[in-house]
Short mmCIF file of C-alpha atoms and ligand atoms in Angstrom, two decimals:
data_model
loop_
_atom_site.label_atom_id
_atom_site.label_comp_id
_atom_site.label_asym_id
_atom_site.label_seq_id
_atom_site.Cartn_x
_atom_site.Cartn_y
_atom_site.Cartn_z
CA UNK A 1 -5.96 -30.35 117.63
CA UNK A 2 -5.57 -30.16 113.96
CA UNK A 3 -7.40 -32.57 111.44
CA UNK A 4 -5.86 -36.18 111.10
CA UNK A 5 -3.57 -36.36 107.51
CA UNK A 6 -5.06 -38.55 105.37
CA UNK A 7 -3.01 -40.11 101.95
CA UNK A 8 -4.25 -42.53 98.86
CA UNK A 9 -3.52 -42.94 95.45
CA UNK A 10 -4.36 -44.64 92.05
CA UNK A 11 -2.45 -45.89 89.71
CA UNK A 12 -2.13 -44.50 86.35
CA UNK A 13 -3.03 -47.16 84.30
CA UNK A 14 -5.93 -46.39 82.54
CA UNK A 15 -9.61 -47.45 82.10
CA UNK A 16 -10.84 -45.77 85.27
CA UNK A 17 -13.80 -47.96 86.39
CA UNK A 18 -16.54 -48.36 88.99
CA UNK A 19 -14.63 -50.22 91.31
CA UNK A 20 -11.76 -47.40 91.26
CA UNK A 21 -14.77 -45.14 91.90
CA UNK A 22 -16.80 -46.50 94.09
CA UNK A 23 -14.21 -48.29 96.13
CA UNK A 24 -11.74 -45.24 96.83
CA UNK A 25 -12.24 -41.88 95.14
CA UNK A 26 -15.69 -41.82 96.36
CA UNK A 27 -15.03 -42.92 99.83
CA UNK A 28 -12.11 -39.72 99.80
CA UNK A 29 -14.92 -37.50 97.99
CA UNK A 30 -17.51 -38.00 101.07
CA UNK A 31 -15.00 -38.10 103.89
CA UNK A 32 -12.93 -35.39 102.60
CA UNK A 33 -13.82 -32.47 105.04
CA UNK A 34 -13.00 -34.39 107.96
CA UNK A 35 -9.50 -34.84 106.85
CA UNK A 36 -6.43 -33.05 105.31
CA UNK A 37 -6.13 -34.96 102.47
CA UNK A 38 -3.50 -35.68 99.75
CA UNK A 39 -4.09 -37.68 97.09
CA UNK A 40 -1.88 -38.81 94.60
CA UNK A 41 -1.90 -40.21 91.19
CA UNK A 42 1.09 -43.12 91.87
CA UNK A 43 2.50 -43.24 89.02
CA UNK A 44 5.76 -44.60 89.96
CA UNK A 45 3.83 -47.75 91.11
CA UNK A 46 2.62 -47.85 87.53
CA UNK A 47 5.70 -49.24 86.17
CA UNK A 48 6.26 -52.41 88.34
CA UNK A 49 4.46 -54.48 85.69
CA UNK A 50 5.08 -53.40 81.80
CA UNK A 51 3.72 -50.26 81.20
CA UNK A 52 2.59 -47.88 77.94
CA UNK A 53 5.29 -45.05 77.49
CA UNK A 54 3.33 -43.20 75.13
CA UNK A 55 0.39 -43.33 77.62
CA UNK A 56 1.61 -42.80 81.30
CA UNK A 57 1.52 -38.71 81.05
CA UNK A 58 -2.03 -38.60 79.27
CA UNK A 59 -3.17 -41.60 81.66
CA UNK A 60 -2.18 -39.27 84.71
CA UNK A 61 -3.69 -36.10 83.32
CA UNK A 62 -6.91 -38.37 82.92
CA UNK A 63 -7.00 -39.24 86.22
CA UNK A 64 -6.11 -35.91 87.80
CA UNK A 65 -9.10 -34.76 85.95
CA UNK A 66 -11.25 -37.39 87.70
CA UNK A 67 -10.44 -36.77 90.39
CA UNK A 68 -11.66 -33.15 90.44
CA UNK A 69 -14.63 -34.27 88.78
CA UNK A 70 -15.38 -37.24 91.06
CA UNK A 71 -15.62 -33.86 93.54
CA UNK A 72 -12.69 -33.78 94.93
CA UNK A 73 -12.03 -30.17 96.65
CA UNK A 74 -9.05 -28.38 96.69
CA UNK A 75 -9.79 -26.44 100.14
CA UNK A 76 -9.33 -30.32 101.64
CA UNK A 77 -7.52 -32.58 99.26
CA UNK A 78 -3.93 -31.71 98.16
CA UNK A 79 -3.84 -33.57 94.67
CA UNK A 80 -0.22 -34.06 93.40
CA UNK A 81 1.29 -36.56 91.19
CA UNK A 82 4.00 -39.28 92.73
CA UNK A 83 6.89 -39.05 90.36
CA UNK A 84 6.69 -34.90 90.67
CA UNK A 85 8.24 -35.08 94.16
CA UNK A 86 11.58 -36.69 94.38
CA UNK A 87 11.96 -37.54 97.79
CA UNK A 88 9.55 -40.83 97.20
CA UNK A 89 11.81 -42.41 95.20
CA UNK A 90 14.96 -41.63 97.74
CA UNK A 91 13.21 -42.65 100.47
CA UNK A 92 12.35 -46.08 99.12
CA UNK A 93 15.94 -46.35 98.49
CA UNK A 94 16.71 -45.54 102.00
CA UNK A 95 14.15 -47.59 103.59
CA UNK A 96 14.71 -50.70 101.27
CA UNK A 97 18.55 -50.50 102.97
CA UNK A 98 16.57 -51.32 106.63
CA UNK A 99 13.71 -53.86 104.98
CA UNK A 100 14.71 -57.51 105.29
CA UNK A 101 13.98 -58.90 101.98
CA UNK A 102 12.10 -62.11 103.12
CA UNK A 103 9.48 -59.70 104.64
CA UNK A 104 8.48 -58.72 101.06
CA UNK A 105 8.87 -62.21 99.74
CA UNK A 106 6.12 -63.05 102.01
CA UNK A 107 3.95 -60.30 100.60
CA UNK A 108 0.38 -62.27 99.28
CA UNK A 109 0.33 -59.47 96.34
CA UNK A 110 3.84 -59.88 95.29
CA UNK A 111 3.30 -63.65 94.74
CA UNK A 112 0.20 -63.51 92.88
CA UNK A 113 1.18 -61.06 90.83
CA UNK A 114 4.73 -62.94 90.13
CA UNK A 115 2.79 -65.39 89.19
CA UNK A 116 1.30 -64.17 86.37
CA UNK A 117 4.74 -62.63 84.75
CA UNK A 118 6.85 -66.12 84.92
CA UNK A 119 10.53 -64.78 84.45
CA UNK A 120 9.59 -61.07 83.91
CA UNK A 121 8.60 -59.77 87.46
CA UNK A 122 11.00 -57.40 87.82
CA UNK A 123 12.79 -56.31 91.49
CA UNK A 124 10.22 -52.93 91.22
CA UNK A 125 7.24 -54.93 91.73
CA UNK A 126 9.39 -57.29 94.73
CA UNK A 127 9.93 -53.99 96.37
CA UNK A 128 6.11 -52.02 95.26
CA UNK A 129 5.66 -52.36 99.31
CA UNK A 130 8.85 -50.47 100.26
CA UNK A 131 7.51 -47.42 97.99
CA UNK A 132 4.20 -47.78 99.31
CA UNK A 133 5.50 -47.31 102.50
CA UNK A 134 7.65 -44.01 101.70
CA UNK A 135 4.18 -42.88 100.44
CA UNK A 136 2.46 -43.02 103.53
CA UNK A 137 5.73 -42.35 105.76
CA UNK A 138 6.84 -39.14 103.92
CA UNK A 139 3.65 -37.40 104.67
CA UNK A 140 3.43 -39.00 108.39
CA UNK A 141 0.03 -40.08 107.68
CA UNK A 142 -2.36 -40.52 111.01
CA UNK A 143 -4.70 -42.58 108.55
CA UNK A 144 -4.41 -44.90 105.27
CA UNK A 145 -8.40 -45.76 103.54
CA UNK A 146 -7.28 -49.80 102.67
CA UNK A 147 -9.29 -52.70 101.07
CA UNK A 148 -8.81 -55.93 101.97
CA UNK A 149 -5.73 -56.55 99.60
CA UNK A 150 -4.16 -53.27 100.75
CA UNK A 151 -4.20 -54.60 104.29
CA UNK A 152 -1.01 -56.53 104.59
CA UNK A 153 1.31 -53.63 103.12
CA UNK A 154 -0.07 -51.22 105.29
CA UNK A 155 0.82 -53.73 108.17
CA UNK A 156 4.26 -54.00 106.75
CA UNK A 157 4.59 -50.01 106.58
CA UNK A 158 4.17 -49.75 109.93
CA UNK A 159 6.55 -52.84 110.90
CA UNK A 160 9.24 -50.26 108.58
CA UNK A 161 8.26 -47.52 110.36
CA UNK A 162 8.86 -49.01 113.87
CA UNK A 163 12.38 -50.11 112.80
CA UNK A 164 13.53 -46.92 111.93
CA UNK A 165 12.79 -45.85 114.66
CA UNK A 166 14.33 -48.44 116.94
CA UNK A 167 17.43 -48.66 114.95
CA UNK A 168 17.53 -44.58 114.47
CA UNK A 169 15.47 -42.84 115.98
CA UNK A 170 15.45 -41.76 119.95
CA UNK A 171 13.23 -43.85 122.22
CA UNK A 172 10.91 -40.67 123.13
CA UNK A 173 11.29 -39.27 119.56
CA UNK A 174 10.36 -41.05 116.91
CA UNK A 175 11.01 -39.66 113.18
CA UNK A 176 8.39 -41.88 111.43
CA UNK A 177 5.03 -42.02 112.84
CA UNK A 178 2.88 -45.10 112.42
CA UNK A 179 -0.31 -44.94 110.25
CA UNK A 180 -3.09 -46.53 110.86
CA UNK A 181 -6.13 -48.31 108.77
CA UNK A 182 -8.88 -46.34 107.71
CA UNK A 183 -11.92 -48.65 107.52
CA UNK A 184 -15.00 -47.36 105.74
CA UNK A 185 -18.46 -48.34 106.60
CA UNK A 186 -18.97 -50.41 104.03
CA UNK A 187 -16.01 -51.37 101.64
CA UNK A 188 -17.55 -51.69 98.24
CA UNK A 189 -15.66 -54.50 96.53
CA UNK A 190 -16.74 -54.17 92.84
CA UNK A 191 -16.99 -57.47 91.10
CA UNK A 192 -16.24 -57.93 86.99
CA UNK A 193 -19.48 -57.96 84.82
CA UNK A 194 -18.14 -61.24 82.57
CA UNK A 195 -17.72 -62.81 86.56
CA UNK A 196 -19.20 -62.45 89.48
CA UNK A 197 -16.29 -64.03 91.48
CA UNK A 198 -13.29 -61.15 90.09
CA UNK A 199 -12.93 -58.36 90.79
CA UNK A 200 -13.25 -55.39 88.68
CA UNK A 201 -9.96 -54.30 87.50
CA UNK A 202 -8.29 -52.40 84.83
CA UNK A 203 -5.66 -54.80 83.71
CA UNK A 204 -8.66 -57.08 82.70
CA UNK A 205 -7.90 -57.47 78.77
CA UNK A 206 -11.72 -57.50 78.35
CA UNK A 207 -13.35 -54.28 78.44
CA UNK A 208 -17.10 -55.89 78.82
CA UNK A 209 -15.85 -56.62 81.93
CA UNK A 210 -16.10 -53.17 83.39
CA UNK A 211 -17.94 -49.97 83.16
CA UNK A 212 -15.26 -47.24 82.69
CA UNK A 213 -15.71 -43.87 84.22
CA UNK A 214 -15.54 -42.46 81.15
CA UNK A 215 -17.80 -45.07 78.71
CA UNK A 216 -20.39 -42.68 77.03
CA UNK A 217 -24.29 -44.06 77.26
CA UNK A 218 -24.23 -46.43 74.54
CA UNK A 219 -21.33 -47.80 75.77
CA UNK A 220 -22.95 -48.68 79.43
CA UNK A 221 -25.52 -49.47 77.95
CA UNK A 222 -24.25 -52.32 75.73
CA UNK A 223 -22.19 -54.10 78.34
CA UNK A 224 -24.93 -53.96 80.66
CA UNK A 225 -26.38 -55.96 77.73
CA UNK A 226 -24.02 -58.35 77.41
CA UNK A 227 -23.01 -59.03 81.28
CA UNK A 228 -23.19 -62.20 82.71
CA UNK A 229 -26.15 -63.17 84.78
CA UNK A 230 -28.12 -66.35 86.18
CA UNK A 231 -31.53 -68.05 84.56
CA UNK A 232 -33.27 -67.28 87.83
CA UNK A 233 -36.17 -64.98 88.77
CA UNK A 234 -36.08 -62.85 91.27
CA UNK A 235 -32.97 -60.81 92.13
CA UNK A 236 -31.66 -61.40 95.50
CA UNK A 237 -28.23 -60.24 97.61
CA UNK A 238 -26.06 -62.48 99.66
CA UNK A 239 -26.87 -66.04 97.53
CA UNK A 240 -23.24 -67.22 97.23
CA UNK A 241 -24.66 -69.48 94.38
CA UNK A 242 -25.17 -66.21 92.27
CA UNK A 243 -22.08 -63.76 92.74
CA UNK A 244 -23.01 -61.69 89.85
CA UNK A 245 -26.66 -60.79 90.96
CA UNK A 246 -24.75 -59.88 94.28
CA UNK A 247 -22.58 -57.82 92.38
CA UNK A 248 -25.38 -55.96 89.62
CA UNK A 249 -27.49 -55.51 92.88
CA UNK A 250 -24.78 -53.79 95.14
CA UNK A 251 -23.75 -51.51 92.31
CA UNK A 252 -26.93 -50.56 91.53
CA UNK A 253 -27.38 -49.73 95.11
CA UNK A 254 -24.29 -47.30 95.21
CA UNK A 255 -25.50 -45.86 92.21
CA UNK A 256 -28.74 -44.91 93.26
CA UNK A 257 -28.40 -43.92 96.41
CA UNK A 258 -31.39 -46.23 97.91
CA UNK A 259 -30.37 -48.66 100.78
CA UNK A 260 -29.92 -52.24 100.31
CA UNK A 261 -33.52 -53.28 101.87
CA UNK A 262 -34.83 -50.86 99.47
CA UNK A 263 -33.01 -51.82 96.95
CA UNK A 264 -33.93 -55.94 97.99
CA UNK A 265 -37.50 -54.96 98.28
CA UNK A 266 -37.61 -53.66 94.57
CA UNK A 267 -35.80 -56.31 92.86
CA UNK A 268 -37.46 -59.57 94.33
CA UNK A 269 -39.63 -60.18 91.74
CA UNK A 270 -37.86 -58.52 88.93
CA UNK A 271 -36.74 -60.73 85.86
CA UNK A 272 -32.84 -59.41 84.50
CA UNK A 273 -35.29 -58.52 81.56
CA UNK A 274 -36.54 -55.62 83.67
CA UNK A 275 -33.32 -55.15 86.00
CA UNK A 276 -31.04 -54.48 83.19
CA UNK A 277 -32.69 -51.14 82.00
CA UNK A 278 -33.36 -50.02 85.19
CA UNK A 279 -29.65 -50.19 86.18
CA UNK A 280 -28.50 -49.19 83.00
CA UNK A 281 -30.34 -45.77 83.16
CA UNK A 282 -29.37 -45.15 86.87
CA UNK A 283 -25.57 -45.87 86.04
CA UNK A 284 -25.35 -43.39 82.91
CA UNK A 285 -27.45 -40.77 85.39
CA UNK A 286 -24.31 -41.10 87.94
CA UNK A 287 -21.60 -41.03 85.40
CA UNK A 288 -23.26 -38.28 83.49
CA UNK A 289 -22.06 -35.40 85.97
CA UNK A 290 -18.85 -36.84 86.53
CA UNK A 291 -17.73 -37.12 82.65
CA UNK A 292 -19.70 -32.99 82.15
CA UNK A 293 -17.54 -31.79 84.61
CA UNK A 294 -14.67 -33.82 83.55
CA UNK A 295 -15.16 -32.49 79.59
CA UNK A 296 -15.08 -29.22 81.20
CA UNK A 297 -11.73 -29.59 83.34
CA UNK A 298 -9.82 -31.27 80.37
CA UNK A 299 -10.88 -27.96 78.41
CA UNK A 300 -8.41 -25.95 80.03
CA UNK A 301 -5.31 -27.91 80.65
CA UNK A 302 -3.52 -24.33 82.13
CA UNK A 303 -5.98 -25.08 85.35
CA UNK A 304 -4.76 -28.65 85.35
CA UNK A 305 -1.44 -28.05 85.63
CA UNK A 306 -1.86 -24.93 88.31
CA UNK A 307 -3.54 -27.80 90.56
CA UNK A 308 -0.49 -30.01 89.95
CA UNK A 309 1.95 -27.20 90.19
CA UNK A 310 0.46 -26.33 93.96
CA UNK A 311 -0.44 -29.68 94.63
CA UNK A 312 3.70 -30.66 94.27
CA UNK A 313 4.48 -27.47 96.08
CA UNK A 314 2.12 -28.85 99.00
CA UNK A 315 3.45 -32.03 99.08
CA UNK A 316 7.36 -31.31 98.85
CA UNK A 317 6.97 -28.94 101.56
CA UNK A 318 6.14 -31.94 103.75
CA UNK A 319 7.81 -34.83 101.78
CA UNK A 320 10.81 -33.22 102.09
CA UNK A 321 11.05 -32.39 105.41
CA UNK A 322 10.66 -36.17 106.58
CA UNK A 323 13.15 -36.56 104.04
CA UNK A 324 15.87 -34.24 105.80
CA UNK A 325 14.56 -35.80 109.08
CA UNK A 326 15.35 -39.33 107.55
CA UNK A 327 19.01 -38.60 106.19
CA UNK A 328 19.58 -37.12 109.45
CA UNK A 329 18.76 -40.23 111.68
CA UNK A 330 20.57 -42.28 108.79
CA UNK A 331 23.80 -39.82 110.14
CA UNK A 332 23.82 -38.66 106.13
CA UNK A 333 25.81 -35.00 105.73
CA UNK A 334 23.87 -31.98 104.82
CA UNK A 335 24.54 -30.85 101.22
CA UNK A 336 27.00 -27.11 101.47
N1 LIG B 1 -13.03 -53.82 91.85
C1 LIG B 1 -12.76 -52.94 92.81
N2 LIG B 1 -13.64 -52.76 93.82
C2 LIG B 1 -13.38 -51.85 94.78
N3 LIG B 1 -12.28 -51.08 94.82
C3 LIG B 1 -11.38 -51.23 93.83
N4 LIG B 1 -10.20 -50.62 93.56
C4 LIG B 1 -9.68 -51.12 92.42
N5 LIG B 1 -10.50 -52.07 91.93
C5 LIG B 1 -11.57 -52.16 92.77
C6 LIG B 1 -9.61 -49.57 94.39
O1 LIG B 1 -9.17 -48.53 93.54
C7 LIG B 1 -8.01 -47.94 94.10
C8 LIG B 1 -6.97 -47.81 93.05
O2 LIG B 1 -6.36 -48.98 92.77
P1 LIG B 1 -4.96 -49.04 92.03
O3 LIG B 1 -4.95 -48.18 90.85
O4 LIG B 1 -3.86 -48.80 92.99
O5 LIG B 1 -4.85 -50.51 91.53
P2 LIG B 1 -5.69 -51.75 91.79
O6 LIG B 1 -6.25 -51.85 93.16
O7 LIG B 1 -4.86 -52.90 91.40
O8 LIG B 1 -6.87 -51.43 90.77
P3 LIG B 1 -7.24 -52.22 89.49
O9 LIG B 1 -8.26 -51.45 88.79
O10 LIG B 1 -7.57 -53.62 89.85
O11 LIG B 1 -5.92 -52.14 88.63
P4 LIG B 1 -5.03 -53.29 88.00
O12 LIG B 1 -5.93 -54.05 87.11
O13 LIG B 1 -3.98 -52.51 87.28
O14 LIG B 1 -4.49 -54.14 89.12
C9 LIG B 1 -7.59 -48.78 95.30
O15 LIG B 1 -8.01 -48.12 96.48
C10 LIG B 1 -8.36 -50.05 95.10
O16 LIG B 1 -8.67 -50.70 96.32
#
């Protein structure tokens, strides 16, 4: 039997952080041989809420880049970005014909983020779900990596999936195959430095609240400063009365590579006066191979675009075939 097909993406939206890090790419970077893997920069998702013309292209390139020097490898991960292969868009248009709509009214995402925009959510971000799901379905993924606000569209994929094939699809042959959740040992949720209790996120419009990828050592060093703590002594994990020592403890737990007892053991007595160094030191010595390797793959954009040329290549090969499968089902003609 052949490896299980993996598929995940980012958006393009700029200021990679920690939590983008340490909460996916990393999780694809150390599972990666196990799988066949494709991995997309989802750009198309990046224009559901208002969006930077002048940056989306650069944005992507960035994040291609990251991705190859968060260690992704090319002999497991097919890297490819979402707006390069057509058939993601068509299928969303297809599938959104067989989605009732109050399934993505219900979505939690959909109203938190409408929320937020008052009278400017547009219908892209109403139907982000629907192109989610051509994501995974196109590529008949056996396995999706999901957090915890991931959870309910992948559900929803797989309730599209199943009614395709009831309403189109022959009982013993189904053309959409049903993904399921992949659930990592321990799903790093990556709180905000300015608060303990949010979560670390690009579209924050305070950059103390995150450490970027990409921040150079003064940089890291400076927010680390300035982050929000507690007046207590001792550092401790777990205390839901102090979220961000949770949070400063846990990274710097990733980061290092030590385990949380050792991590707990270390820290018990330490003042932030002593933690803050400590951690800033072991977070610029992670980042520092990541952003040399990424200075060296931004060097030679001809080598970034050969990935993306063969990466869309990959994918289409794939994409499209579900595609014609689709169509076919729907009862569309074949193009003369
Ligand atoms: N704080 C986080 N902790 C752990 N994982 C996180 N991810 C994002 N933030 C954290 C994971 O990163 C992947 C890419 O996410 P995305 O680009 O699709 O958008 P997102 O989840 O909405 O990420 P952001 O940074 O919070 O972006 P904005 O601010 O634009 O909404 C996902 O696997 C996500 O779980």
């Amino acid at each position: 039997m052949g490896k299980q097909r993996v598929l995940s993406g980012v958006q393009p939206t700029g200021n990679y952080h920690l939590g983008n890090y340490l909460g996916a790419i990393r999780n694809w970077v150390e599972g990666q041989s196990e799988y066949e893997n494709y991995l997309f920069v989802a750009d198309l998702h990046a224009i559901t809420v208002p969006h930077e013309p002048k940056q989306l292209a650069s944005d992507t390139y960035t994040l291609v880049a990251l991705y190859l020097a968060c260690g992704l490898d090319l002999n497991y991960s097919t890297i490819f970005v979402q707006s390069h292969v057509s058939a993601h868009s068509e299928l969303t248009w297809l599938l959104n014909c067989i989605t009732p709509l109050n399934w993505l009214q219900d979505m939690i995402q959909f109203k938190e983020k409408a929320v937020k925009q008052g009278e400017n959510v547009s219908a892209g971000l109403l139907d982000y779900p629907v192109l989610m799901a051509s994501d995974i379905l196109l590529y008949q993924a056996d396995k999706v990596p999901v957090g915890e606000d991931q959870k309910q569209h992948l559900e929803l994929t797989r309730d599209i999936a199943a009614r395709f094939n009831h309403l189109f699809a022959q009982p013993d042959r189904p053309v959409l195959k049903l993904p399921d959740p992949l659930i990592r040992k321990e799903g790093a949720r990556v709180m905000s430095l300015a608060d303990g209790k949010r979560k670390m996120s690009k579209s924050d419009p305070s950059d103390l609240s995150r450490i970027n990828l990409l921040d150079p050592p003064d940089q890291i060093q400076y927010k680390i400063k300035r982050c929000k703590t507690d007046p207590i002594r001792g550092l401790t994990f777990d205390d839901p009365e102090r979220p961000e020592c949770n949070n400063l403890l846990t990274l710097y737990t990733l980061l290092s590579g030590k385990t949380k007892e050792e991590v707990a053991a270390e820290c018990q007595d330490m003042g932030w006066g002593q933690f803050k160094p400590l951690f800033t030191e072991t977070t610029i010595a992670a980042l520092k191979p990541i952003q040399e390797k990424y200075q060296a793959i931004t060097e030679d954009k001809s080598y970034l675009e050969s990935v993306l040329r063969d990466g869309r290549e990959k994918a289409e090969a794939i994409a499209n075939q579900t595609l014609a499968q689709v169509k076919a089902a729907l009862g569309y003609s074949t193009p003369l």
